[in-house]
Tab-separated table of C-alpha atoms in Angstrom:
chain	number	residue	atom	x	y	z
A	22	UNK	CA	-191.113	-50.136	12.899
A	23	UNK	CA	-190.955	-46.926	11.019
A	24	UNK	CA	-192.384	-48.728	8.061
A	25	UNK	CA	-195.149	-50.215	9.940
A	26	UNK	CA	-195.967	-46.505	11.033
A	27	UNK	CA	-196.384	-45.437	7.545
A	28	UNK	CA	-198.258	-48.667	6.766
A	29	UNK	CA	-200.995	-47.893	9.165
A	30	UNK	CA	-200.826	-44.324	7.822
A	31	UNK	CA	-201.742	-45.319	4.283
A	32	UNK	CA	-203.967	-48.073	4.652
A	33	UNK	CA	-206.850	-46.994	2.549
A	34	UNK	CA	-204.728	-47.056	-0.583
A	35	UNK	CA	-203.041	-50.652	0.392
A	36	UNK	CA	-206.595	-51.626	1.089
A	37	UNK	CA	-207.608	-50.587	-2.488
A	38	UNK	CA	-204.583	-52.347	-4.145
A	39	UNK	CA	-205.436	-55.832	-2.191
A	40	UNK	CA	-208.927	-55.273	-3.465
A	41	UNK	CA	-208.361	-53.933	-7.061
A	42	UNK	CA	-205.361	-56.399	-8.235
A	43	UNK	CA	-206.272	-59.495	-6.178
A	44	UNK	CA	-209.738	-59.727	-5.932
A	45	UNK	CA	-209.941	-59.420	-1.752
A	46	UNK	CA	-212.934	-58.065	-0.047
A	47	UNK	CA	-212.553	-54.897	1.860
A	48	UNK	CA	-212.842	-56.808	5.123
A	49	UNK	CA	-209.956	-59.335	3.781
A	50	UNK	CA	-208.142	-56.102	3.171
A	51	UNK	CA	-208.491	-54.753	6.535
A	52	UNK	CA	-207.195	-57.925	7.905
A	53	UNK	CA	-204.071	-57.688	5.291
A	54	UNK	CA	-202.869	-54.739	6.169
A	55	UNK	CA	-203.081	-55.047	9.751
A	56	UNK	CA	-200.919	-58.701	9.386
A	57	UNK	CA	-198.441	-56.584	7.394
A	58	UNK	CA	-198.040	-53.637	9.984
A	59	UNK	CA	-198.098	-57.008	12.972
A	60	UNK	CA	-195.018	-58.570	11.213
A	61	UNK	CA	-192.915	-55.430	10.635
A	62	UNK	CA	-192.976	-55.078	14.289
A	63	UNK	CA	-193.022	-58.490	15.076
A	64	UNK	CA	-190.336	-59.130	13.654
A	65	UNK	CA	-188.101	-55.695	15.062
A	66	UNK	CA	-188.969	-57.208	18.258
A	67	UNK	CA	-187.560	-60.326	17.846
A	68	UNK	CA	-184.637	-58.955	15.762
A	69	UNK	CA	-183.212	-57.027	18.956
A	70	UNK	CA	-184.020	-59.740	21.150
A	71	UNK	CA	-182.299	-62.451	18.913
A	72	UNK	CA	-179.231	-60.356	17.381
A	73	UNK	CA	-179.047	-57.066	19.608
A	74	UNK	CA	-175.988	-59.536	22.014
A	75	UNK	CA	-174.427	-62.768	22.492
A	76	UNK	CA	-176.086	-65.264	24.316
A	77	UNK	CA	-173.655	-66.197	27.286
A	78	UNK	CA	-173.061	-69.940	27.636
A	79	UNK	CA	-171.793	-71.594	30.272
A	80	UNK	CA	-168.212	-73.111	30.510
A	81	UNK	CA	-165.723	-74.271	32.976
A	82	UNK	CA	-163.807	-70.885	35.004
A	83	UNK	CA	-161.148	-69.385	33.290
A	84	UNK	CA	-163.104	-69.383	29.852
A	85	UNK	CA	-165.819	-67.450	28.400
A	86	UNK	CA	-168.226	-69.037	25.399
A	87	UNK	CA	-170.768	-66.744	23.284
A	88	UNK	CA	-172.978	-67.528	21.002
A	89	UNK	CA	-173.533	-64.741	17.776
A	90	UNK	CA	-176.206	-65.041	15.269
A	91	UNK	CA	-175.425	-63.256	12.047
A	92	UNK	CA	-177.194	-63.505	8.495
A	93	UNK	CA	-176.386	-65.391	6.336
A	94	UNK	CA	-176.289	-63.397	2.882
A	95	UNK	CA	-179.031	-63.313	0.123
A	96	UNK	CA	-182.129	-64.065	0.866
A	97	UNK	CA	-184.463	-64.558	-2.367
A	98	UNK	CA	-188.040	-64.161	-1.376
A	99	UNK	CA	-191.062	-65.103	-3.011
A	100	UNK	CA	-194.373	-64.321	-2.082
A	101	UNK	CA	-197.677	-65.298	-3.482
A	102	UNK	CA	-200.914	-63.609	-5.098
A	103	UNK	CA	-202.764	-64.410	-2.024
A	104	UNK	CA	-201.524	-62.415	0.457
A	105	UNK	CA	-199.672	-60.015	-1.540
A	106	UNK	CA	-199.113	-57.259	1.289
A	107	UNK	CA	-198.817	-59.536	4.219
A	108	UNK	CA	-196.606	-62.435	3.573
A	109	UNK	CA	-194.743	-60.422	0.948
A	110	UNK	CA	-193.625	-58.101	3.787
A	111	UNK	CA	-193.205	-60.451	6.175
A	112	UNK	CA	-190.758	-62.699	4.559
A	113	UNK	CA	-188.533	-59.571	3.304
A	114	UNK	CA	-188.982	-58.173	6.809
A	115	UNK	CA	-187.680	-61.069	8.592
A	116	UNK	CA	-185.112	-61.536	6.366
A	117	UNK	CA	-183.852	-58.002	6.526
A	118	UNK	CA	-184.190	-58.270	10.011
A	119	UNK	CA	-182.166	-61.265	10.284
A	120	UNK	CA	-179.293	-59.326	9.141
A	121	UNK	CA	-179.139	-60.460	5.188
A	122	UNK	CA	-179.618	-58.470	1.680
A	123	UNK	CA	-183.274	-59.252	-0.101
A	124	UNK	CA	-183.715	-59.806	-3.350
A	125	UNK	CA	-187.819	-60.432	-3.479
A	126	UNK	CA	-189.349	-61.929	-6.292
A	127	UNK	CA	-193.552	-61.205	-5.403
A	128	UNK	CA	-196.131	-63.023	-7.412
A	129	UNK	CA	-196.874	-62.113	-11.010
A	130	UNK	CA	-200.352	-61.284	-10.573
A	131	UNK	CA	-199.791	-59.327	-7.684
A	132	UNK	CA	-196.631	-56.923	-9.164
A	133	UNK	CA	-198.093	-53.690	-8.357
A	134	UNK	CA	-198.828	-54.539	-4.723
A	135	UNK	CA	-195.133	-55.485	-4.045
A	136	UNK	CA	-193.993	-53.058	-5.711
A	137	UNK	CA	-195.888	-50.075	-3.519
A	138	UNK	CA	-194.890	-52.254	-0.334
A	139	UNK	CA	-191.135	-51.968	-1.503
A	140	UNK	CA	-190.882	-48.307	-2.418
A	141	UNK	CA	-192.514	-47.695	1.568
A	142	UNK	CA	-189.560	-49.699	2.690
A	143	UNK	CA	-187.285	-48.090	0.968
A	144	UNK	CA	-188.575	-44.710	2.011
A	145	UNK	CA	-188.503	-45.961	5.099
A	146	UNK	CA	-185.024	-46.136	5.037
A	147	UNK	CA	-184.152	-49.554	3.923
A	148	UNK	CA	-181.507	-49.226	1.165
A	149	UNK	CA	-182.031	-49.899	-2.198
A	150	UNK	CA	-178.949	-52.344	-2.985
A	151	UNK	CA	-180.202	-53.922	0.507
A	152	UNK	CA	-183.707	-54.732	-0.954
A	153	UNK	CA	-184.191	-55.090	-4.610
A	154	UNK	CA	-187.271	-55.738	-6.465
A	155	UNK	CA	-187.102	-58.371	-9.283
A	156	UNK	CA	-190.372	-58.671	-10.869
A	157	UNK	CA	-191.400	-61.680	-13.451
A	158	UNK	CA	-192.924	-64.868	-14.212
A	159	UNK	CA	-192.162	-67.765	-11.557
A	160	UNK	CA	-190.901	-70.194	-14.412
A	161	UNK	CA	-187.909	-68.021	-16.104
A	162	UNK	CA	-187.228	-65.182	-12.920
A	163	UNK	CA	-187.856	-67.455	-10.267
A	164	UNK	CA	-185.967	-70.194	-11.829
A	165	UNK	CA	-183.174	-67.978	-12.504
A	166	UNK	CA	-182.615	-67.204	-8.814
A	167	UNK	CA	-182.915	-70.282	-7.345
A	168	UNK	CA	-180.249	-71.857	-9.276
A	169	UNK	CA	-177.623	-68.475	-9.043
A	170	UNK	CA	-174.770	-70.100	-6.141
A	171	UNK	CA	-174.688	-66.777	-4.942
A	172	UNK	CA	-177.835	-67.059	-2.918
A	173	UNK	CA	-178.004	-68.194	0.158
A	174	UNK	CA	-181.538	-68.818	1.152
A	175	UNK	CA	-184.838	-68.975	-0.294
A	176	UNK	CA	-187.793	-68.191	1.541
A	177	UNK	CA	-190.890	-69.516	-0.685
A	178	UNK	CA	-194.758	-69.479	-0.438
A	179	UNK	CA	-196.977	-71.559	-3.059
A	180	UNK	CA	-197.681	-74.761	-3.933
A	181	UNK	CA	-196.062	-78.111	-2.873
A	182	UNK	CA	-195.144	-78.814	-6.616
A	183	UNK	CA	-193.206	-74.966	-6.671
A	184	UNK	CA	-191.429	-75.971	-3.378
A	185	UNK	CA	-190.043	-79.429	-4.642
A	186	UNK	CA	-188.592	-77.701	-8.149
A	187	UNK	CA	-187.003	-75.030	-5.541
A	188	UNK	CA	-185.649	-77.364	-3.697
A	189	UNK	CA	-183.954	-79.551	-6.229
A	190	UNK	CA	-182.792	-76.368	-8.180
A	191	UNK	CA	-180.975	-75.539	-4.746
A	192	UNK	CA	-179.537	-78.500	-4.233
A	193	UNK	CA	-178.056	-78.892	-7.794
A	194	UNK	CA	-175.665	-76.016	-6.857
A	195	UNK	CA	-172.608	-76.783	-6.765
A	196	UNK	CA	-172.202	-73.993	-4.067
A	197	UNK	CA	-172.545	-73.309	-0.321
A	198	UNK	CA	-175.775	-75.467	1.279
A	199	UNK	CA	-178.365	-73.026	0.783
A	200	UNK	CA	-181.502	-72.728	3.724
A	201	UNK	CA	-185.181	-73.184	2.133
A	202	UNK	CA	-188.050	-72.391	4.061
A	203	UNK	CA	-191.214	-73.106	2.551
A	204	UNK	CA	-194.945	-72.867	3.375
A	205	UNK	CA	-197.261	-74.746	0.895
A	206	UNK	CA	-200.489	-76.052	-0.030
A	207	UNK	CA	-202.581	-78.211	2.548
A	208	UNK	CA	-205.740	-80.931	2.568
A	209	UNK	CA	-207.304	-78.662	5.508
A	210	UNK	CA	-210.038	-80.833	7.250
A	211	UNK	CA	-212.695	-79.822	9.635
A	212	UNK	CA	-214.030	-82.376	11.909
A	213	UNK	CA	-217.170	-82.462	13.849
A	214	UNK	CA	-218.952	-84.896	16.071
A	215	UNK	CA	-222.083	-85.358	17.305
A	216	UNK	CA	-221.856	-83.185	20.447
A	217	UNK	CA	-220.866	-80.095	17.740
A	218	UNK	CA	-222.874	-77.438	18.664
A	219	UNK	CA	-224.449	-77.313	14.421
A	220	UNK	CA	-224.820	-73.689	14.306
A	221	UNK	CA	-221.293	-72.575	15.169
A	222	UNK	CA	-220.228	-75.297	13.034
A	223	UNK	CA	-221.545	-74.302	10.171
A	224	UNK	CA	-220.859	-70.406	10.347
A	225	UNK	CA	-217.585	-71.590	11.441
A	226	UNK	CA	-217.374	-73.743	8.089
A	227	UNK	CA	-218.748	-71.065	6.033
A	228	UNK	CA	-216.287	-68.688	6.981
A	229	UNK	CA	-213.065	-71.349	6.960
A	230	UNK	CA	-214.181	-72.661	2.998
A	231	UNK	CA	-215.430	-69.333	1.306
A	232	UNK	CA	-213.804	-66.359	3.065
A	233	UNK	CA	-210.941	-64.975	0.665
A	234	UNK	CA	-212.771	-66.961	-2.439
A	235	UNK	CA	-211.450	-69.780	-0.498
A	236	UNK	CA	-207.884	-68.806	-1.509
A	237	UNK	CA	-206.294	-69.146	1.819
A	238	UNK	CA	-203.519	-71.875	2.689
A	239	UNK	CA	-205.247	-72.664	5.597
A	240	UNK	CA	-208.696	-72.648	4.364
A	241	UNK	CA	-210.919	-75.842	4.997
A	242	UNK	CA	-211.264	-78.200	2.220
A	243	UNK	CA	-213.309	-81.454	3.768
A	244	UNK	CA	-215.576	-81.502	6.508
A	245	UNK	CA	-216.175	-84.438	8.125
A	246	UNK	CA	-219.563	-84.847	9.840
A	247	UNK	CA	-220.809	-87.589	12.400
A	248	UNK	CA	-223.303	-89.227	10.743
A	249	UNK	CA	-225.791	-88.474	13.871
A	250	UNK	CA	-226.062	-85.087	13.044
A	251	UNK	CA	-225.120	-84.539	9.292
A	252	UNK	CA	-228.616	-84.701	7.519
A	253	UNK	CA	-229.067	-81.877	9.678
A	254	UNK	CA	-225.334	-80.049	9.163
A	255	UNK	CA	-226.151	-80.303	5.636
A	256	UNK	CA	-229.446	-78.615	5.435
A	257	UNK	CA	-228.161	-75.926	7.917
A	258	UNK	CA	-225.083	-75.251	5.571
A	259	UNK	CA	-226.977	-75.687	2.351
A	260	UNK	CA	-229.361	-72.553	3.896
A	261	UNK	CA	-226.376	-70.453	5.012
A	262	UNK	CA	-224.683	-70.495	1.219
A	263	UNK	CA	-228.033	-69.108	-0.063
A	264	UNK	CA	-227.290	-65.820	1.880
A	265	UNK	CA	-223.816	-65.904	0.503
A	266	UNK	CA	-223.469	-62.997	-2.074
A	267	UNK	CA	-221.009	-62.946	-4.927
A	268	UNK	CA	-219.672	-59.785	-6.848
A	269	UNK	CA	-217.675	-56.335	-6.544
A	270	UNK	CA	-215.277	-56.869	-3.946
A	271	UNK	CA	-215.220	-53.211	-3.634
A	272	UNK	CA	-218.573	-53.280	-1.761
A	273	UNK	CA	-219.086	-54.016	2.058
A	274	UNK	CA	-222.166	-56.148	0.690
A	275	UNK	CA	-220.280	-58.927	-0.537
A	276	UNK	CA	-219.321	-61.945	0.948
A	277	UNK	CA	-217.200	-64.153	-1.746
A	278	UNK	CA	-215.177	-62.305	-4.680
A	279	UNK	CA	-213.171	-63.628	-7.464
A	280	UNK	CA	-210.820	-65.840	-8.004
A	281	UNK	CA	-207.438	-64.389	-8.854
A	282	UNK	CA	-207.385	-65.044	-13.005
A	283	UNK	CA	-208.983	-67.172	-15.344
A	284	UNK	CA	-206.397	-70.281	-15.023
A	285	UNK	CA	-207.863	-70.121	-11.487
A	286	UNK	CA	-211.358	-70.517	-12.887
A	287	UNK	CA	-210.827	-73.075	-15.409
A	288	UNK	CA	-209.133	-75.365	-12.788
A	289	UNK	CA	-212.016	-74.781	-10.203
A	290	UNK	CA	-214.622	-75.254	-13.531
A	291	UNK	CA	-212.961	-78.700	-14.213
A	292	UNK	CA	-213.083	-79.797	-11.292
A	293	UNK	CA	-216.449	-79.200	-10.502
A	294	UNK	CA	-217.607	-81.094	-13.793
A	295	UNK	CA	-215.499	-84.415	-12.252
A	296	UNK	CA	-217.228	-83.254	-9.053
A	297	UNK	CA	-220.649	-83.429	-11.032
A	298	UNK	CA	-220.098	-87.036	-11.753
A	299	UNK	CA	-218.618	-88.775	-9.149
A	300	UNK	CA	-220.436	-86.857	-5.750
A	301	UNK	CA	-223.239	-85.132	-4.470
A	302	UNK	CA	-224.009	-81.836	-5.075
A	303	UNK	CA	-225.318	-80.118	-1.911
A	304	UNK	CA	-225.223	-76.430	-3.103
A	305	UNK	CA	-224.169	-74.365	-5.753
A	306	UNK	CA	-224.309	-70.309	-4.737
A	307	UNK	CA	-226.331	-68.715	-7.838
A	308	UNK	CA	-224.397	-66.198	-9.577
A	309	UNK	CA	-225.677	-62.666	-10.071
A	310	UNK	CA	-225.910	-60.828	-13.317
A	311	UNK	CA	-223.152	-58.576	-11.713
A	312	UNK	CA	-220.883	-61.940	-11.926
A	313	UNK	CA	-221.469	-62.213	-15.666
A	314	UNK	CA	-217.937	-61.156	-16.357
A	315	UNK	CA	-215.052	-61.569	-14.505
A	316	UNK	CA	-213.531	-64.200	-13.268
A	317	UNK	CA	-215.858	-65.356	-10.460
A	318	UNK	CA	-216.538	-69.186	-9.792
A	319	UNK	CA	-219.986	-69.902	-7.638
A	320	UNK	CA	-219.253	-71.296	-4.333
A	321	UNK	CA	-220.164	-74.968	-3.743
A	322	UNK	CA	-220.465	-78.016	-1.633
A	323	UNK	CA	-220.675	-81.077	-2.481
A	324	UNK	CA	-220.875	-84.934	-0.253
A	325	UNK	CA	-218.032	-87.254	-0.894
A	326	UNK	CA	-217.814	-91.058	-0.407
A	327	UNK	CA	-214.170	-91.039	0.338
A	328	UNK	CA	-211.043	-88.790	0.732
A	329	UNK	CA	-209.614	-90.451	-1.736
A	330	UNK	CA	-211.484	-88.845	-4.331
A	331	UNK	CA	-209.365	-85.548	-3.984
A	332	UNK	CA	-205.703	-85.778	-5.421
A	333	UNK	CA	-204.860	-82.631	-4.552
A	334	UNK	CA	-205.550	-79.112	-2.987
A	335	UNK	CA	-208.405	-77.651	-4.508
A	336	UNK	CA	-207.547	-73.825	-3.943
A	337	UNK	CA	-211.053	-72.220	-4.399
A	338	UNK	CA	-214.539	-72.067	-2.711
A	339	UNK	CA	-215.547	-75.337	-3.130
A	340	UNK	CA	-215.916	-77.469	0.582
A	341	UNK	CA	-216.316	-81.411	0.321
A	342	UNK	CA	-218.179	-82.879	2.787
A	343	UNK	CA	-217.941	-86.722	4.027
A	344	UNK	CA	-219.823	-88.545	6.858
A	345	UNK	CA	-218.532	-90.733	9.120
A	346	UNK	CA	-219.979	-92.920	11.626
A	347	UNK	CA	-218.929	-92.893	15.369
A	348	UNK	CA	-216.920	-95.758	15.609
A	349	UNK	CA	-214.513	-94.525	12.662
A	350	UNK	CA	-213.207	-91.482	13.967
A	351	UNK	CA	-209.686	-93.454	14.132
A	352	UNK	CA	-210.329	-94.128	10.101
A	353	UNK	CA	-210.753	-90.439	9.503
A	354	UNK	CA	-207.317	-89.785	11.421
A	355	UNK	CA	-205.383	-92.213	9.644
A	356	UNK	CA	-207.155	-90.968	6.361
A	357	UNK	CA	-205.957	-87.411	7.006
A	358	UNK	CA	-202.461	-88.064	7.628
A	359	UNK	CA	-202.190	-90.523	5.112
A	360	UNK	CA	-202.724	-87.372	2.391
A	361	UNK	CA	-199.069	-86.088	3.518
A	362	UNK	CA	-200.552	-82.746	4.306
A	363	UNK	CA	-200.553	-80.856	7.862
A	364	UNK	CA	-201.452	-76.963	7.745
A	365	UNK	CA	-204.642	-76.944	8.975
A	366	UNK	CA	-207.302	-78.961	10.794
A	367	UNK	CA	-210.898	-77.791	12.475
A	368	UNK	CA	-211.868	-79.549	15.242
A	369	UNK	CA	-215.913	-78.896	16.860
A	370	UNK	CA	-216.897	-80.844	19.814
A	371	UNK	CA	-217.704	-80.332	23.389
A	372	UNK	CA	-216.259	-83.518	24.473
A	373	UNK	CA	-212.330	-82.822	25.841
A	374	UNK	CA	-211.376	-86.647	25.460
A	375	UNK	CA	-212.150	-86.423	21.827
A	376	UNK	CA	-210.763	-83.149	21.055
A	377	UNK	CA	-207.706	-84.177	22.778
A	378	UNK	CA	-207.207	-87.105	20.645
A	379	UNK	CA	-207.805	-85.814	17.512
A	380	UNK	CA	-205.510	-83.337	18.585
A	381	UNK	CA	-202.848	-85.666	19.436
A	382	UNK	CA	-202.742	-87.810	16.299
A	383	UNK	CA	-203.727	-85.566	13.300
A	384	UNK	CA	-200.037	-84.382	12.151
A	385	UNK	CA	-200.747	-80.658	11.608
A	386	UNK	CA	-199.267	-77.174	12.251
A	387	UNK	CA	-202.034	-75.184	13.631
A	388	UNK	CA	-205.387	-77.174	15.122
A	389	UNK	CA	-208.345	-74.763	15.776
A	390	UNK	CA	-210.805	-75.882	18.258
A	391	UNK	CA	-214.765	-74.608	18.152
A	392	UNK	CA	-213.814	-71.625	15.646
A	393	UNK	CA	-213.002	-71.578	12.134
A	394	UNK	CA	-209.642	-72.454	10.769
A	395	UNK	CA	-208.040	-69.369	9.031
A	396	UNK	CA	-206.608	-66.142	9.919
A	397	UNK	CA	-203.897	-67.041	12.261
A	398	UNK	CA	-202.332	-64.174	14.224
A	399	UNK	CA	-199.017	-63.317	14.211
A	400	UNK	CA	-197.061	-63.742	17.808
A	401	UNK	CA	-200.663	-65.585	18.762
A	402	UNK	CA	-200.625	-67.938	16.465
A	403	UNK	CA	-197.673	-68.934	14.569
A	404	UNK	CA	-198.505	-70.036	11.197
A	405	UNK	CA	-196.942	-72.790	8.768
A	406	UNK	CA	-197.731	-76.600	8.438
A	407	UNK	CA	-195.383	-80.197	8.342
A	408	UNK	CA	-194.937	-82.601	5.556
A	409	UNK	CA	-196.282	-81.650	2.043
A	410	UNK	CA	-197.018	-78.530	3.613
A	411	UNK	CA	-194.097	-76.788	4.699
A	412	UNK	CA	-190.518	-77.059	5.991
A	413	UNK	CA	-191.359	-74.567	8.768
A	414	UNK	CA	-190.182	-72.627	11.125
A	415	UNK	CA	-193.707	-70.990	11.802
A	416	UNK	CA	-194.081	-67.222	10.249
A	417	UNK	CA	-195.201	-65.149	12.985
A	418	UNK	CA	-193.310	-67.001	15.755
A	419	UNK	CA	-190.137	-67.113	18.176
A	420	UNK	CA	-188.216	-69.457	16.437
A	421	UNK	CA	-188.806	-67.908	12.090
A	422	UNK	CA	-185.467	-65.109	12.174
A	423	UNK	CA	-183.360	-68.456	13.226
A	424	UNK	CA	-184.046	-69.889	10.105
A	425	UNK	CA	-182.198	-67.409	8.412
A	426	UNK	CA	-179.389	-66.808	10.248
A	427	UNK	CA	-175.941	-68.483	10.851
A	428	UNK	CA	-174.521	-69.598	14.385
A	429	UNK	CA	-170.834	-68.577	15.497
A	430	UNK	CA	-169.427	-69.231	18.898
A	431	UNK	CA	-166.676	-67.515	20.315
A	432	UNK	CA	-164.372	-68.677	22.943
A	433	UNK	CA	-161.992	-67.259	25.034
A	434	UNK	CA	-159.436	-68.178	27.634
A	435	UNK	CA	-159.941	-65.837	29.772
A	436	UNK	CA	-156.648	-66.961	31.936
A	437	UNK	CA	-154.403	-65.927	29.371
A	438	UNK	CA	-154.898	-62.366	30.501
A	439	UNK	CA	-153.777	-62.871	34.093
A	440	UNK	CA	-156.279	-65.148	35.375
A	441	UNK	CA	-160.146	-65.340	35.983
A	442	UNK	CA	-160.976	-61.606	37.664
A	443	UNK	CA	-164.717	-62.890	38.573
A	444	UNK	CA	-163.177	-65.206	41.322
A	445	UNK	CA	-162.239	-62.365	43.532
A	446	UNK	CA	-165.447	-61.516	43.549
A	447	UNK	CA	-167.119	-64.563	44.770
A	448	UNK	CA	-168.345	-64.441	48.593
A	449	UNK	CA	-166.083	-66.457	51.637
């Protein structure tokens, strides 16, 4: 809590060190650092809710039964470039909170971030051989931690491909069963029907694709449009990307950023050359002469034929767009779930029957009804997906400091002491 105070204290110079080494727009920023201050207390909460006593359990008379959560060693953390304030704090928080030593690994093209975010922790009074900070590339450093038997935990954000190498590399160990807790990638849809209200849903799918770059987990990556209304969706959200504006994160007047290197960029360029070839282009956002250099990628949308034309997560501003007649909706369902992915999902219509449905059937972590998709609030809205998204528990919610602590129940007979006291007590 003490480091949350200082947090809010000094947020104009975390602001400047989301915007200067990732790329994030001073309204992004804003929103970072108030998620980082949310799960240092969040998280202090919980921790003297969860581990200040024993939970009493019930038991015949004569005996007492308590139940003691303790950590359960080293944690190794590591965080991603895309929230490098927010979730990098708010894994090491919980797991400091939870009662274990840290050792936290951030993202490489994020170091400086991290690093800042440590050293207020550590001024905060956190102590150094509690949390260390072990900068490096994910492939040699990471690696390297994940396989040491002395760790007892990894808590992981990235891609689904990064989780399943973790994962393995933990369970070649020949050492105690370590606990992984991942959040990864997703194949975020946003579905709309006819009774979609088509200018909240396209402000709401202009902000879900391209806020952040479109470099959010739980940004929206297909939008699915009754045919009724989509020749007019389309135009509408063809209009709204023309007032997008791309440049200087630095200045309140733009909307998209960069991307976070130039990997990023060549990925996002080569896939919009397949995109070129095999869909529709419905808008490309025209670069400014201030986007000359740099690595900034122009926002797009194309129309699809199928899902099936996307592989994978495309992590970018780039929205796909399919249409889909009324009596398919059950089609689009089974399409979704049959990707494997659950973090996200968008859901605009005024009909409660349908939104109800979709609801029921679409496996995902965190369903959004008539509003965009992203920025989940922690305590609100606990974040993390199922499947080839995430192991869970949710970050942000009741259940994420069990995850990385250990059980012990004690029991006593209390009759070996003379008897049970408590039944002199009772009434006639």
């Amino acid at each position: 809590e003490h480091a949350a105070d200082q947090l809010e204290k000094r947020m104009p110079e975390f602001m400047a060190l989301c915007v200067k080494e990732a790329g994030k727009s001073l309204s992004a920023s804003v929103a970072e650092v108030r998620e980082a201050v949310d799960f240092l207390r969040y998280y202090a909460m919980q921790a003297r809710k969860l581990f200040g006593a024993p939970e009493k359990l019930p038991g015949p008379t004569g005996e007492s039964n308590e139940l003691w959560l303790h950590g359960r060693g080293v944690f190794v953390c590591i965080s991603p470039w895309n929230f490098p304030l927010a979730i990098y704090l708010g894994q090491v928080a919980a797991a400091l909170a939870s009662g274990n030593s840290v050792i936290a690994k951030p993202a490489e093209q994020t170091t400086l971030t991290a690093f800042v975010a440590t050293q207020l922790l550590h001024e905060a009074g956190v102590p150094k051989d509690v949390l260390q900070f072990v900068p490096g590339d994910g492939a040699t450093v990471g690696a390297a931690l994940t396989r040491d038997p002395r760790v007892a935990g990894v808590c992981f954000t990235g891609s689904t491909e990064t989780a399943w190498a973790i994962n393995r590399a933990l369970a070649a160990r020949n050492a105690p069963i370590a606990a992984l807790i991942a959040e990864t990638g997703g194949q975020n849809a946003l579905i709309a029907d006819s009774s979609a209200l088509p200018e909240q849903l396209v402000k709401d799918a202009m902000t879900s694709a391209f806020d952040s770059a479109g470099q959010r987990c739980s940004a929206a990556r297909v939008l699915f449009v009754q045919s009724d209304i989509a020749d007019k969706v389309l135009h509408m959200l063809a209009g709204a990307m023309d007032e997008l504006v791309v440049g200087d994160p630095g200045l309140l007047s733009t909307d998209v950023g960069p991307v976070i290197d130039e990997d990023a960029r060549k990925i996002l360029a080569e896939h919009a050359a397949r995109m070129d070839k095999e869909a529709t282009l419905i808008k490309e956002v025209k670069l400014p002469e201030a986007a000359a250099h740099g690595c900034f990628f122009a926002p797009r949308a194309y129309e699809l034929k199928s899902l099936s034309q996307l592989t994978r997560e495309v992590f970018g501003p780039v929205l796909h767009v399919i249409r889909y007649p009324a009596d398919q909706l059950d089609q689009v369902l089974a399409d979704i779930n049959a990707t494997g992915y659950g973090l996200t999902l968008g859901i605009h219509s005024r009909i409660d029957a349908t939104v109800e449905k979709i609801a029921r059937t679409v496996k995902v972590g965190n369903c959004y009804v008539n509003r965009n998709q992203i920025g989940a609030v922690v305590g609100v809205q606990p974040f993390g997906g199922e499947g080839l998204s995430g192991t869970g528990p949710k970050a942000g919610g009741p259940h994420y400091l069990l995850r990385f602590a250990s059980e012990r129940t004690v029991t006593v007979n209390t009759t070996a002491a003379g008897g049970n006291a408590s039944l002199l007590t009772l009434d006639d």
